[in-house]
Amino acid sequence: MIDDRLLRQCSVFKELSESQLSRVGDVCQSEQYEAGAPVFMEKSPAGTFYVLEEGKVALQIQLPAAQGGSTRRATIDISSDSDVFGWSSLVDSRRYTLTAICLEPTKVIAIDGAGLKALLSEDHDIGYHVLNSLIKVVASRLDETRQLLVSERVLSL
Amino acid sequence: MRTETNKDASLRVVVAAEDPDVREQIVQMVQREPGVNVIALAENATKAIALTWTLRPEVTVVDSQLPYYSGLDDVRLSRIGGLDTAMTILHEIPASRTILLSNTKSAFLQGHLTGSTTELVSYTREACVPIELRKLAGESESERMVFGDVWLTEATPSGSKAVEIGDTMMGVGGLAVAGGMVLIIMMFTAIAGAALASVGIVTIVMGMVIRTTASWWNRAALTKG
């Protein structure tokens, strides 16, 4: 049983009422991973949305393989306490677009993607609050990525 | 290929961390192990990979929050290059071992504040285990990349014995004062009681001075590293 206070600390769920949080909690479970273990791999079926409770998770993208070379991955973000990742489970892509690797022993709240999508569809109030908050998180990440691109471009000139 | 004849050779380590204080703390921490020698320092991923490629150290210690080129204050994503650095070294220099540290800056800061010593640990399935760099580099079956961290241990500086002596003196002095008071109350042993209480007070004061000085000295020694 997930403590609703943990969900409340996450920016995506902080606008929900107690009863709404409880309904989200019904589709959650706690999971633990060792340092170095993957939470999910890129291109694997995206069934779970994650809230990071404790630890650090590096999100990596597969790089195009050089001719005759092996594939490598590049880190594009590091998630820490209360961050969310695994958004692909909430959209129709159905496959994760990134690999998530734990940098230390990690505890997550694993939210069943199908269950959460059904809840968002059934209760429009929850749906609005969650998706509105998620948009802000995505926008913030996009902004950070943009800052990084611009700064690296400036540094290379 | 490591052989028995290389056992006594110095173990060469490269340290990669952006913050110069963090680099220095890592150097001091790893060089506590006999025979370990830090041969180069890197402040970003690019330099770390170049140094490791050129120098071929036995071990590279990498901070997970390493910038690729330069860390920028307002750009959080400019400091996420540690894992990629470690994986590049893993890929390109098979003989090397890499330790990726997760929370270096906060751990060293905490160590300064509490006066604790720091040690390198690896995250295993069961617990956190102190890392012996020579053992890590020497065992061909050991993990080539280790996920680890900086842990705080109880402060056990050489001056703690003086702190214990100071505490003991204060305790004994306290007993002497109490005994002296009892003797004073008995009137016919008042003089002896007064003398004992006086000795007790002097002992307490000396104990406090020794303890305070030793504690200050310990903290200064730890801060200096």
Coordinates of C-alpha atoms in Angstrom, one line a residue:
Chain A
M1 CA 0.0 0.0 0.0
I2 CA 1.5 3.3 -1.1
D3 CA 1.5 6.2 1.4
D4 CA -0.5 9.0 -0.2
R5 CA 2.0 11.5 1.2
L6 CA 4.6 10.2 -1.1
L7 CA 2.4 10.8 -4.1
R8 CA 1.6 14.2 -2.8
Q9 CA 5.3 15.1 -2.9
C10 CA 5.3 14.5 -6.6
S11 CA 4.5 17.6 -8.7
V12 CA 2.2 15.6 -11.0
F13 CA -0.1 14.7 -8.1
K14 CA 0.2 17.5 -5.7
E15 CA -3.1 19.2 -6.9
L16 CA -5.2 16.2 -6.1
S17 CA -7.5 15.9 -3.1
E18 CA -7.1 13.1 -0.5
S19 CA -9.8 10.9 -2.1
Q20 CA -8.3 11.4 -5.6
L21 CA -4.8 10.6 -4.3
S22 CA -6.2 7.5 -2.8
R23 CA -7.7 6.4 -6.1
V24 CA -4.3 6.9 -7.8
G25 CA -2.7 5.0 -4.9
D26 CA -4.8 2.0 -5.8
V27 CA -2.9 1.5 -9.1
C28 CA 0.5 2.0 -7.5
Q29 CA 3.1 -0.3 -5.9
S30 CA 6.5 0.2 -4.4
E31 CA 9.6 -1.3 -6.2
Q32 CA 13.2 -1.3 -5.4
Y33 CA 16.3 -1.5 -7.6
E34 CA 20.0 -2.1 -7.0
A35 CA 22.6 0.4 -8.1
G36 CA 23.4 -0.2 -11.8
A37 CA 20.1 -2.0 -12.5
P38 CA 17.8 -0.9 -15.3
V39 CA 14.3 0.2 -14.3
F40 CA 13.3 -0.2 -18.0
M41 CA 15.1 -0.4 -21.4
E42 CA 14.5 1.7 -24.4
K43 CA 12.0 0.2 -26.9
S44 CA 10.6 -2.2 -24.2
P45 CA 6.8 -2.2 -23.7
A46 CA 5.8 0.9 -21.8
G47 CA 3.4 -0.3 -19.1
T48 CA 4.5 1.7 -16.0
F49 CA 4.8 5.3 -15.0
Y50 CA 7.3 5.9 -12.3
V51 CA 7.7 8.4 -9.4
L52 CA 11.2 8.4 -7.9
E53 CA 10.9 8.0 -4.1
E54 CA 14.6 7.6 -3.2
G55 CA 17.8 7.4 -5.2
K56 CA 18.9 8.6 -8.6
V57 CA 18.0 7.3 -12.1
A58 CA 19.9 8.2 -15.2
L59 CA 17.8 8.5 -18.4
Q60 CA 19.7 7.4 -21.5
I61 CA 19.1 7.4 -25.2
Q62 CA 20.6 5.0 -27.6
L63 CA 23.1 6.7 -30.0
P64 CA 23.2 5.7 -33.7
A65 CA 25.8 3.0 -34.1
A66 CA 28.9 3.9 -36.1
Q67 CA 29.6 1.6 -39.0
G68 CA 30.9 -1.6 -37.6
G69 CA 30.8 -0.3 -34.1
S70 CA 28.7 -1.2 -31.1
T71 CA 25.7 0.8 -29.9
R72 CA 26.3 3.2 -27.1
R73 CA 24.0 5.3 -24.9
A74 CA 24.1 9.0 -23.8
T75 CA 22.6 10.3 -20.6
I76 CA 20.1 13.1 -21.2
D77 CA 18.8 13.6 -17.7
I78 CA 19.2 12.4 -14.1
S79 CA 16.1 12.0 -12.0
S80 CA 16.1 12.4 -8.3
D81 CA 13.6 12.5 -5.4
S82 CA 9.9 13.0 -6.5
D83 CA 10.8 13.2 -10.2
V84 CA 8.6 11.3 -12.7
F85 CA 9.8 9.3 -15.6
G86 CA 8.4 6.7 -17.9
W87 CA 5.9 9.0 -19.5
S88 CA 5.6 6.8 -22.5
S89 CA 3.2 4.6 -20.6
L90 CA 0.7 7.5 -20.7
V91 CA 0.8 8.1 -24.4
D92 CA 0.1 5.9 -27.3
S93 CA 3.7 5.2 -28.3
R94 CA 3.5 2.0 -26.2
R95 CA 7.3 1.7 -26.0
Y96 CA 9.8 3.4 -23.8
T97 CA 11.9 6.0 -25.7
L98 CA 14.7 6.0 -23.1
T99 CA 16.6 3.6 -20.8
A100 CA 16.5 4.2 -17.1
I101 CA 19.5 3.1 -15.1
C102 CA 19.8 3.4 -11.3
L103 CA 23.0 5.2 -10.1
E104 CA 22.4 4.1 -6.5
P105 CA 19.9 1.8 -4.6
T106 CA 16.6 3.2 -5.7
K107 CA 13.0 3.1 -4.5
V108 CA 10.2 4.0 -6.9
I109 CA 6.4 4.2 -6.9
A110 CA 5.4 2.2 -10.0
I111 CA 2.1 3.2 -11.4
D112 CA 0.3 0.9 -13.7
G113 CA 0.0 2.9 -17.0
A114 CA -3.2 1.3 -18.2
G115 CA -4.8 1.7 -14.8
L116 CA -3.8 5.3 -14.5
K117 CA -5.0 6.1 -18.1
A118 CA -8.3 4.5 -17.3
L119 CA -8.6 6.6 -14.1
L120 CA -7.7 9.8 -16.0
S121 CA -10.4 9.0 -18.5
E122 CA -13.0 8.0 -16.0
D123 CA -12.5 10.9 -13.6
H124 CA -12.0 14.0 -15.7
D125 CA -11.1 16.1 -12.6
I126 CA -8.1 13.8 -11.8
G127 CA -7.4 13.7 -15.6
Y128 CA -7.2 17.5 -15.9
H129 CA -5.0 18.0 -12.8
V130 CA -2.6 15.2 -13.6
L131 CA -2.2 16.1 -17.2
N132 CA -2.0 19.8 -16.5
S133 CA 0.8 19.1 -14.0
L134 CA 2.5 16.7 -16.3
I135 CA 2.6 19.3 -19.1
K136 CA 4.4 21.7 -16.8
V137 CA 7.0 19.0 -16.0
V138 CA 7.5 18.3 -19.6
A139 CA 7.7 22.0 -20.4
S140 CA 10.3 22.5 -17.7
R141 CA 12.4 19.6 -19.1
L142 CA 12.1 21.0 -22.6
D143 CA 13.3 24.4 -21.3
E144 CA 16.3 22.8 -19.6
T145 CA 17.2 20.9 -22.7
R146 CA 16.9 24.0 -24.8
Q147 CA 19.2 25.9 -22.3
L148 CA 21.8 23.1 -22.6
L149 CA 21.7 23.1 -26.4
V150 CA 22.1 26.8 -26.6
S151 CA 24.9 27.0 -24.0
E152 CA 26.8 24.2 -25.7
R153 CA 26.4 25.9 -29.0
V154 CA 27.8 29.1 -27.5
L155 CA 30.7 27.3 -25.9
S156 CA 31.7 25.7 -29.2
L157 CA 31.8 29.0 -31.1
Chain B
M1 CA 47.6 -8.5 -17.3
R2 CA 48.2 -8.1 -13.6
T3 CA 50.8 -10.5 -12.1
E4 CA 52.1 -11.3 -8.7
T5 CA 55.3 -9.4 -9.4
N6 CA 53.2 -6.2 -9.9
K7 CA 51.7 -6.6 -6.5
D8 CA 53.9 -4.0 -4.8
A9 CA 53.8 -1.5 -7.7
S10 CA 51.9 1.7 -7.1
L11 CA 48.3 1.6 -8.2
R12 CA 47.6 4.5 -10.5
V13 CA 44.3 6.3 -10.2
V14 CA 42.7 9.1 -12.2
V15 CA 40.1 11.2 -10.4
A16 CA 37.3 13.1 -12.3
A17 CA 35.1 15.6 -10.5
E18 CA 34.2 19.2 -11.4
D19 CA 34.6 20.9 -8.0
P20 CA 38.3 21.3 -7.1
D21 CA 37.6 20.7 -3.4
V22 CA 35.7 17.5 -4.2
R23 CA 38.6 16.4 -6.3
E24 CA 41.0 17.0 -3.5
Q25 CA 38.8 15.2 -1.0
I26 CA 38.6 12.2 -3.3
V27 CA 42.4 12.2 -3.7
Q28 CA 43.0 12.3 0.0
M29 CA 40.4 9.6 0.6
V30 CA 41.8 7.1 -2.0
Q31 CA 45.4 7.8 -1.2
R32 CA 44.8 6.6 2.4
E33 CA 45.1 3.1 1.0
P34 CA 48.8 2.2 0.9
G35 CA 50.3 2.0 -2.6
V36 CA 47.6 4.1 -4.3
N37 CA 48.8 7.0 -6.3
V38 CA 46.5 9.6 -8.0
I39 CA 48.3 10.4 -11.2
A40 CA 45.9 12.9 -12.8
L41 CA 42.8 15.0 -12.2
A42 CA 40.0 15.9 -14.6
E43 CA 37.3 18.5 -14.2
N44 CA 35.1 17.4 -17.1
A45 CA 34.2 14.3 -19.1
T46 CA 36.3 15.2 -22.1
K47 CA 39.5 15.6 -20.1
A48 CA 38.7 12.5 -18.0
I49 CA 38.4 10.3 -21.1
A50 CA 41.5 11.8 -22.8
L51 CA 43.6 11.2 -19.6
T52 CA 42.4 7.7 -19.1
W53 CA 43.1 6.9 -22.8
T54 CA 46.6 8.3 -22.5
L55 CA 47.7 7.2 -19.1
R56 CA 45.8 3.9 -18.8
P57 CA 45.3 4.0 -15.0
E58 CA 44.2 0.9 -13.2
V59 CA 41.3 2.7 -11.6
T60 CA 39.3 5.8 -12.5
V61 CA 37.1 7.5 -10.0
V62 CA 34.3 9.5 -11.5
D63 CA 31.7 11.8 -10.0
S64 CA 28.3 11.2 -11.6
Q65 CA 27.7 15.0 -11.8
L66 CA 30.6 15.6 -14.1
P67 CA 30.0 18.1 -16.9
Y68 CA 30.9 17.2 -20.5
Y69 CA 32.8 20.4 -21.0
S70 CA 31.9 23.0 -18.5
G71 CA 29.2 23.1 -15.8
L72 CA 26.9 26.1 -16.0
D73 CA 25.2 27.4 -12.9
D74 CA 21.7 27.9 -14.5
V75 CA 21.8 24.8 -16.6
R76 CA 21.1 21.7 -14.5
L77 CA 21.6 19.4 -17.4
S78 CA 25.2 20.6 -17.9
R79 CA 26.3 18.2 -15.1
I80 CA 25.1 14.7 -16.0
G81 CA 28.2 13.3 -17.8
G82 CA 29.6 11.0 -15.2
L83 CA 27.8 7.8 -16.2
D84 CA 28.6 8.4 -19.9
T85 CA 32.3 8.9 -18.9
A86 CA 32.4 5.7 -16.9
M87 CA 30.7 3.8 -19.7
T88 CA 33.1 5.2 -22.3
I89 CA 36.1 4.1 -20.2
L90 CA 34.5 0.7 -19.7
H91 CA 34.1 0.4 -23.5
E92 CA 37.4 1.7 -24.7
I93 CA 39.8 0.6 -21.9
P94 CA 38.9 -3.0 -20.9
A95 CA 41.8 -3.3 -18.4
S96 CA 40.7 -0.4 -16.4
R97 CA 38.2 -0.3 -13.5
T98 CA 35.8 2.6 -13.0
I99 CA 34.1 3.7 -9.9
L100 CA 31.1 6.0 -10.4
L101 CA 30.2 8.1 -7.3
S102 CA 26.7 9.3 -6.7
N103 CA 26.7 11.9 -4.0
T104 CA 30.2 13.2 -3.5
K105 CA 29.6 16.9 -2.9
S106 CA 26.9 16.5 -0.3
A107 CA 28.8 13.7 1.5
F108 CA 32.0 15.7 1.8
L109 CA 30.1 18.7 3.1
Q110 CA 28.3 16.5 5.7
G111 CA 31.7 15.1 6.6
H112 CA 33.1 18.6 7.3
L113 CA 30.1 19.6 9.4
T114 CA 30.1 16.5 11.6
G115 CA 33.9 15.9 11.7
S116 CA 33.5 12.4 10.3
T117 CA 36.0 10.7 8.1
T118 CA 34.9 9.6 4.6
E119 CA 35.4 6.3 2.8
L120 CA 34.7 4.9 -0.6
V121 CA 32.0 2.2 -0.7
S122 CA 30.4 0.2 -3.4
Y123 CA 26.7 -0.6 -3.6
T124 CA 26.4 -4.4 -3.6
R125 CA 23.2 -6.5 -3.5
E126 CA 23.3 -6.8 0.3
A127 CA 24.9 -3.6 1.6
C128 CA 27.5 -0.9 1.1
V129 CA 31.0 -2.4 1.1
P130 CA 34.2 -0.4 1.5
I131 CA 36.2 -0.5 -1.7
E132 CA 39.8 -1.6 -1.6
L133 CA 41.2 -0.3 -4.8
R134 CA 44.1 -2.8 -5.1
K135 CA 41.7 -5.6 -4.6
L136 CA 39.3 -4.2 -7.2
A137 CA 42.1 -3.7 -9.8
G138 CA 43.7 -7.0 -9.0
E139 CA 40.8 -9.4 -9.4
S140 CA 40.1 -10.2 -13.0
E141 CA 36.6 -11.3 -12.1
S142 CA 35.6 -8.1 -10.3
E143 CA 33.2 -5.7 -11.8
R144 CA 34.8 -3.4 -14.3
M145 CA 32.4 -0.6 -13.4
V146 CA 31.3 -0.1 -9.8
F147 CA 28.5 2.0 -8.6
G148 CA 29.6 3.5 -5.4
D149 CA 29.5 6.5 -3.1
V150 CA 31.3 8.4 -0.3
W151 CA 30.2 7.3 3.1
L152 CA 30.8 8.9 6.5
T153 CA 32.3 6.9 9.2
E154 CA 32.8 7.6 12.9
A155 CA 35.5 10.1 13.5
T156 CA 38.5 8.2 15.0
P157 CA 41.3 10.6 14.9
S158 CA 44.5 10.0 16.8
G159 CA 43.6 12.7 19.3
S160 CA 40.5 10.9 20.6
K161 CA 42.6 9.3 23.3
A162 CA 43.2 12.8 24.7
V163 CA 39.5 13.4 24.7
E164 CA 39.0 10.2 26.7
I165 CA 41.6 11.2 29.2
G166 CA 39.9 14.6 29.6
D167 CA 36.6 12.9 30.2
T168 CA 38.1 10.5 32.7
M169 CA 39.8 13.4 34.6
M170 CA 36.5 15.3 34.8
G171 CA 34.7 12.1 36.1
V172 CA 37.4 11.5 38.8
G173 CA 37.5 15.1 39.7
G174 CA 33.8 15.1 40.2
L175 CA 34.0 12.1 42.5
A176 CA 36.8 13.8 44.5
V177 CA 34.7 16.9 44.9
A178 CA 31.7 14.9 46.1
G179 CA 33.9 12.9 48.5
G180 CA 35.4 16.1 49.8
M181 CA 32.0 17.6 50.4
V182 CA 31.0 14.5 52.4
L183 CA 34.2 14.8 54.5
I184 CA 33.6 18.5 55.1
I185 CA 30.2 17.8 56.4
M186 CA 31.6 15.4 58.9
M187 CA 33.4 18.4 60.5
F188 CA 36.3 16.5 62.1
T189 CA 37.6 15.7 58.6
A190 CA 36.9 19.1 57.2
I191 CA 40.4 19.9 56.4
A192 CA 41.0 16.7 54.5
G193 CA 37.6 17.2 52.8
A194 CA 38.5 20.6 51.7
A195 CA 41.8 19.4 50.3
L196 CA 40.1 16.6 48.4
A197 CA 37.5 18.9 47.0
S198 CA 40.2 21.3 45.9
V199 CA 42.1 18.6 44.1
G200 CA 38.8 17.5 42.5
I201 CA 38.1 20.9 41.2
V202 CA 41.6 21.3 39.8
T203 CA 41.2 17.8 38.1
I204 CA 37.9 18.8 36.6
V205 CA 39.3 22.0 35.2
M206 CA 42.4 20.2 33.7
G207 CA 40.2 17.6 32.2
M208 CA 38.0 20.2 30.6
V209 CA 41.0 22.0 29.1
I210 CA 42.5 18.7 27.8
R211 CA 39.2 17.7 26.2
T212 CA 38.5 21.0 24.6
T213 CA 42.0 21.3 23.2
A214 CA 41.9 17.7 21.9
S215 CA 38.4 18.2 20.3
W216 CA 39.6 21.4 18.6
W217 CA 42.7 19.7 17.3
N218 CA 40.8 16.7 16.0
R219 CA 38.4 18.9 14.1
A220 CA 41.2 20.9 12.6
A221 CA 43.0 17.8 11.6
L222 CA 39.9 16.3 9.9
T223 CA 39.2 19.5 8.1
K224 CA 42.7 19.7 6.8
G225 CA 42.4 16.1 5.8

